[in-house]
Amino acid sequence: MVSQATQLAVKAEAVVKNFGETAVLRGLNLELPAGEVTVLLGTNGAGKSTFLRILAMLTQVDSGNISMLGADIAQHGPAVRSLTGSVLHSPMLYGDMSIRENLMFFAELYRLENVDDLIATVTAKVGIEPRLEHRVRTLSHGFQKRVALARALMHAPQLLLLDEPESGLDSRSVARLDRIIDEYRSQGRTVIMTTHIVEHALEISDRAVVLNNGTVGFTSTNPSQDKTEIIAAYSSPDESDEGGF
Amino acid sequence: MGSLRIIWAIGRKDLLLEIRNKDVVVAVAGFALLVLVIFTFAIDLNQGNAKLVGPGVLWAGIAFAGVTGLNRAFALEVEGDTLEALMLAPISRDLIYLGKALGNFLFIAVAQIIVIPVFAVLFNLVVFRWEMLAISLLTTIGFSAVGTLFAAMSVRVRAREVMLPLLFLPVVTPLLMAAVESTSHMVYGRSWSDMAQWLQLAVAFDVAFVVVSAFIFQHILED
């Protein structure tokens, strides 16, 4: 069963994922403790986003096991999803519905109550409340990303998955995001994020994991101190990035 | 009860988007009306001919037009990546299927509300009867059940406009036969008992495909 008090937020064992003939994850083993902010780093194609999509249960592994918050995700999908909030590359919103309509719809899917209060709280937190009645299609990408963040926070998940959350955000919104991540950490919740803004990520994280060729290349539990080693591991040649600049 | 709320929420969301865009109903009704009009020119519609060919023309038109609408209904979810947003929610995948099928049912039903009266006028047939309501409901349930499943299967295929009719039309043939035969019995003024076997076929088709499709759908969503 899913346990909110589990010590490990994520346990991945020998996870393999291929897309056609391209191997993306090659037997990934990773344990991420609950209550920490973990940043996943790696060059393009290292497998960060794929791993996050697997944790969000949008992509299935070819082999290996993953448990989240103490539960095998293959067996307890809906229960784990109820404790997980995700902001991935695309905002995944209905363009012809307003922000409020989008959030109300997803609140129903998450079986939430006191929806009006919840919407007021999360939209204030991400700074979108003045445009609640605007259709999503009329908003900038950065604003849509904030709506997606509001949706992910609405059910107060134990585990927040953020895939390059700062992309498209202005500096004020990034500061807001940092405050939300800090708040999550102080509440004992878990954040797993990917980013390419390495320096900033190391300042706000408790743990950094560098993925290289679909496996863990380097792990640090003191990212701000291990900056040099992390950047060296991040910059090391990656077979999966053959076509890079 | 909770599951019904989820299904209704997804169906209602599709309806709200359709009211704003009018993509699906206009496509389905427009296409079906076009088929009816073409046949009224192509066939000498005296009373005998109208009763003979009318039911076939009606349901063939709705089936072909339905494919157009079903394609569009799922394409919208994929274009905005919102299908993945549904998959992130802590609900079983079969509820997503049933919600989407409900939305498609509503679109095709609304299109029929437009098409059937026009059919009655063009073919000069009496169709405003309880029998027609039963036939229409059963056929729309089956079309939505099969169409939602195959639309989900074909939506990521490059040639989805071709793929969906190739999958959909052969499978709904028994249901189409039941609809045509039942409607035919109705326009000839026969009793419920005369069309009972066709209605039973439609009920069996609907039950089988709703259950099987809901089961298969969750595997289709996984890549």
PDB file of C-alpha atoms in Angstrom, chain A residues 23-152:
ATOM      1  CA  ALA A  23      18.188   3.079 -25.332  1.00  0.00           C
ATOM      2  CA  VAL A  24      17.206   5.928 -23.018  1.00  0.00           C
ATOM      3  CA  LEU A  25      17.418   4.323 -19.585  1.00  0.00           C
ATOM      4  CA  ARG A  26      19.916   1.469 -19.284  1.00  0.00           C
ATOM      5  CA  GLY A  27      19.314  -0.291 -15.994  1.00  0.00           C
ATOM      6  CA  LEU A  28      18.841   2.810 -13.855  1.00  0.00           C
ATOM      7  CA  ASN A  29      19.073   2.245 -10.101  1.00  0.00           C
ATOM      8  CA  LEU A  30      18.121   5.159  -7.888  1.00  0.00           C
ATOM      9  CA  GLU A  31      16.836   5.745  -4.372  1.00  0.00           C
ATOM     10  CA  LEU A  32      15.503   9.175  -3.444  1.00  0.00           C
ATOM     11  CA  PRO A  33      14.585   9.830   0.189  1.00  0.00           C
ATOM     12  CA  ALA A  34      11.285  11.479   1.063  1.00  0.00           C
ATOM     13  CA  GLY A  35      11.294  15.075   2.278  1.00  0.00           C
ATOM     14  CA  GLU A  36      14.130  16.220   0.036  1.00  0.00           C
ATOM     15  CA  VAL A  37      14.439  18.393  -3.032  1.00  0.00           C
ATOM     16  CA  THR A  38      16.263  16.371  -5.682  1.00  0.00           C
ATOM     17  CA  VAL A  39      17.476  17.829  -8.926  1.00  0.00           C
ATOM     18  CA  LEU A  40      18.098  15.536 -11.899  1.00  0.00           C
ATOM     19  CA  LEU A  41      20.794  16.832 -14.194  1.00  0.00           C
ATOM     20  CA  GLY A  42      22.158  15.624 -17.470  1.00  0.00           C
ATOM     21  CA  THR A  43      22.696  16.575 -21.068  1.00  0.00           C
ATOM     22  CA  ASN A  44      19.921  16.351 -23.664  1.00  0.00           C
ATOM     23  CA  GLY A  45      18.936  12.729 -24.087  1.00  0.00           C
ATOM     24  CA  ALA A  46      20.394  11.640 -20.753  1.00  0.00           C
ATOM     25  CA  GLY A  47      16.992  10.284 -19.719  1.00  0.00           C
ATOM     26  CA  LYS A  48      15.834  12.910 -17.202  1.00  0.00           C
ATOM     27  CA  SER A  49      12.486  13.712 -18.769  1.00  0.00           C
ATOM     28  CA  THR A  50      11.822  10.068 -19.610  1.00  0.00           C
ATOM     29  CA  PHE A  51      12.473   9.109 -16.007  1.00  0.00           C
ATOM     30  CA  LEU A  52      10.144  11.854 -14.800  1.00  0.00           C
ATOM     31  CA  ARG A  53       7.438  10.705 -17.238  1.00  0.00           C
ATOM     32  CA  ILE A  54       7.831   7.171 -15.900  1.00  0.00           C
ATOM     33  CA  LEU A  55       7.384   8.480 -12.348  1.00  0.00           C
ATOM     34  CA  ALA A  56       4.298  10.387 -13.537  1.00  0.00           C
ATOM     35  CA  MET A  57       3.058   7.068 -14.998  1.00  0.00           C
ATOM     36  CA  LEU A  58       2.743   8.457 -18.512  1.00  0.00           C
ATOM     37  CA  THR A  59       5.426   6.141 -19.880  1.00  0.00           C
ATOM     38  CA  GLN A  60       5.871   2.484 -19.052  1.00  0.00           C
ATOM     39  CA  VAL A  61       9.225   0.879 -18.381  1.00  0.00           C
ATOM     40  CA  ASP A  62      10.421  -1.966 -20.602  1.00  0.00           C
ATOM     41  CA  SER A  63      11.836  -3.754 -17.556  1.00  0.00           C
ATOM     42  CA  GLY A  64      12.694  -3.022 -13.944  1.00  0.00           C
ATOM     43  CA  ASN A  65      10.660  -1.962 -10.933  1.00  0.00           C
ATOM     44  CA  ILE A  66       9.677   1.385  -9.524  1.00  0.00           C
ATOM     45  CA  SER A  67       8.073   2.068  -6.201  1.00  0.00           C
ATOM     46  CA  MET A  68       6.956   5.497  -5.093  1.00  0.00           C
ATOM     47  CA  LEU A  69       6.087   6.389  -1.499  1.00  0.00           C
ATOM     48  CA  GLY A  70       6.417   2.712  -0.655  1.00  0.00           C
ATOM     49  CA  ALA A  71       4.062   1.375  -3.330  1.00  0.00           C
ATOM     50  CA  ASP A  72       4.792  -0.417  -6.593  1.00  0.00           C
ATOM     51  CA  ILE A  73       3.486   1.934  -9.276  1.00  0.00           C
ATOM     52  CA  ALA A  74       2.531  -0.953 -11.556  1.00  0.00           C
ATOM     53  CA  GLN A  75       0.043  -2.184  -8.948  1.00  0.00           C
ATOM     54  CA  HIS A  76      -1.068   0.976  -7.172  1.00  0.00           C
ATOM     55  CA  GLY A  77      -1.216   3.493 -10.027  1.00  0.00           C
ATOM     56  CA  PRO A  78      -4.241   5.589  -9.021  1.00  0.00           C
ATOM     57  CA  ALA A  79      -3.266   5.603  -5.314  1.00  0.00           C
ATOM     58  CA  VAL A  80       0.261   6.824  -6.104  1.00  0.00           C
ATOM     59  CA  ARG A  81      -1.050   9.385  -8.602  1.00  0.00           C
ATOM     60  CA  SER A  82      -3.306  10.844  -5.903  1.00  0.00           C
ATOM     61  CA  LEU A  83      -0.128  11.700  -3.926  1.00  0.00           C
ATOM     62  CA  THR A  84       1.811  13.014  -6.902  1.00  0.00           C
ATOM     63  CA  GLY A  85       1.643  16.362  -8.685  1.00  0.00           C
ATOM     64  CA  SER A  86       3.350  16.853 -12.031  1.00  0.00           C
ATOM     65  CA  VAL A  87       4.369  19.785 -14.189  1.00  0.00           C
ATOM     66  CA  LEU A  88       5.898  18.427 -17.368  1.00  0.00           C
ATOM     67  CA  HIS A  89       7.085  20.077 -20.590  1.00  0.00           C
ATOM     68  CA  SER A  90       3.621  20.893 -21.928  1.00  0.00           C
ATOM     69  CA  PRO A  91       1.111  22.723 -19.694  1.00  0.00           C
ATOM     70  CA  MET A  92      -1.575  20.158 -20.691  1.00  0.00           C
ATOM     71  CA  LEU A  93      -4.496  22.556 -20.368  1.00  0.00           C
ATOM     72  CA  TYR A  94      -7.735  23.059 -22.283  1.00  0.00           C
ATOM     73  CA  GLY A  95      -7.158  26.222 -24.298  1.00  0.00           C
ATOM     74  CA  ASP A  96     -10.832  27.017 -24.768  1.00  0.00           C
ATOM     75  CA  MET A  97     -11.594  26.836 -21.064  1.00  0.00           C
ATOM     76  CA  SER A  98     -10.737  29.536 -18.525  1.00  0.00           C
ATOM     77  CA  ILE A  99      -8.150  28.998 -15.802  1.00  0.00           C
ATOM     78  CA  ARG A 100     -10.957  28.520 -13.280  1.00  0.00           C
ATOM     79  CA  GLU A 101     -12.782  26.018 -15.498  1.00  0.00           C
ATOM     80  CA  ASN A 102      -9.570  24.048 -16.030  1.00  0.00           C
ATOM     81  CA  LEU A 103      -8.820  23.927 -12.310  1.00  0.00           C
ATOM     82  CA  MET A 104     -12.411  23.035 -11.411  1.00  0.00           C
ATOM     83  CA  PHE A 105     -12.402  20.213 -13.942  1.00  0.00           C
ATOM     84  CA  PHE A 106      -9.169  18.727 -12.618  1.00  0.00           C
ATOM     85  CA  ALA A 107     -10.355  19.192  -9.036  1.00  0.00           C
ATOM     86  CA  GLU A 108     -13.283  16.931  -9.888  1.00  0.00           C
ATOM     87  CA  LEU A 109     -10.933  14.302 -11.308  1.00  0.00           C
ATOM     88  CA  TYR A 110      -8.918  14.439  -8.082  1.00  0.00           C
ATOM     89  CA  ARG A 111     -12.168  14.234  -6.065  1.00  0.00           C
ATOM     90  CA  LEU A 112     -11.333  17.402  -4.138  1.00  0.00           C
ATOM     91  CA  GLU A 113     -13.729  19.302  -1.909  1.00  0.00           C
ATOM     92  CA  ASN A 114     -13.972  23.017  -1.066  1.00  0.00           C
ATOM     93  CA  VAL A 115     -12.774  23.643  -4.590  1.00  0.00           C
ATOM     94  CA  ASP A 116     -13.380  27.407  -4.591  1.00  0.00           C
ATOM     95  CA  ASP A 117     -11.144  27.864  -1.534  1.00  0.00           C
ATOM     96  CA  LEU A 118      -8.493  25.575  -2.988  1.00  0.00           C
ATOM     97  CA  ILE A 119      -8.453  27.464  -6.275  1.00  0.00           C
ATOM     98  CA  ALA A 120      -8.191  30.788  -4.444  1.00  0.00           C
ATOM     99  CA  THR A 121      -5.233  29.475  -2.420  1.00  0.00           C
ATOM    100  CA  VAL A 122      -3.195  27.898  -5.222  1.00  0.00           C
ATOM    101  CA  THR A 123      -3.797  30.651  -7.740  1.00  0.00           C
ATOM    102  CA  ALA A 124      -2.647  33.229  -5.184  1.00  0.00           C
ATOM    103  CA  LYS A 125       0.412  31.101  -4.504  1.00  0.00           C
ATOM    104  CA  VAL A 126       1.474  31.021  -8.165  1.00  0.00           C
ATOM    105  CA  GLY A 127       0.237  34.560  -8.890  1.00  0.00           C
ATOM    106  CA  ILE A 128      -2.454  33.928 -11.475  1.00  0.00           C
ATOM    107  CA  GLU A 129      -5.577  34.989  -9.600  1.00  0.00           C
ATOM    108  CA  PRO A 130      -6.155  38.225 -11.599  1.00  0.00           C
ATOM    109  CA  ARG A 131      -6.705  36.191 -14.765  1.00  0.00           C
ATOM    110  CA  LEU A 132      -8.855  33.379 -13.399  1.00  0.00           C
ATOM    111  CA  GLU A 133     -11.616  33.976 -15.931  1.00  0.00           C
ATOM    112  CA  HIS A 134      -9.290  34.280 -18.931  1.00  0.00           C
ATOM    113  CA  ARG A 135      -9.236  31.468 -21.449  1.00  0.00           C
ATOM    114  CA  VAL A 136      -5.974  29.552 -21.315  1.00  0.00           C
ATOM    115  CA  ARG A 137      -5.451  29.997 -25.074  1.00  0.00           C
ATOM    116  CA  THR A 138      -5.022  33.742 -24.548  1.00  0.00           C
ATOM    117  CA  LEU A 139      -2.222  33.333 -21.979  1.00  0.00           C
ATOM    118  CA  SER A 140       1.534  33.296 -22.602  1.00  0.00           C
ATOM    119  CA  HIS A 141       3.448  30.016 -22.284  1.00  0.00           C
ATOM    120  CA  GLY A 142       4.937  31.135 -18.976  1.00  0.00           C
ATOM    121  CA  PHE A 143       1.491  31.940 -17.599  1.00  0.00           C
ATOM    122  CA  GLN A 144       0.169  28.583 -18.765  1.00  0.00           C
ATOM    123  CA  LYS A 145       3.086  26.929 -16.974  1.00  0.00           C
ATOM    124  CA  ARG A 146       1.988  28.667 -13.766  1.00  0.00           C
ATOM    125  CA  VAL A 147      -1.557  27.380 -14.261  1.00  0.00           C
ATOM    126  CA  ALA A 148      -0.112  23.888 -14.661  1.00  0.00           C
ATOM    127  CA  LEU A 149       1.798  24.404 -11.418  1.00  0.00           C
ATOM    128  CA  ALA A 150      -1.415  25.505  -9.691  1.00  0.00           C
ATOM    129  CA  ARG A 151      -3.108  22.322 -10.899  1.00  0.00           C
ATOM    130  CA  ALA A 152      -0.226  20.209  -9.613  1.00  0.00           C
TER     131      ALA A 152
END
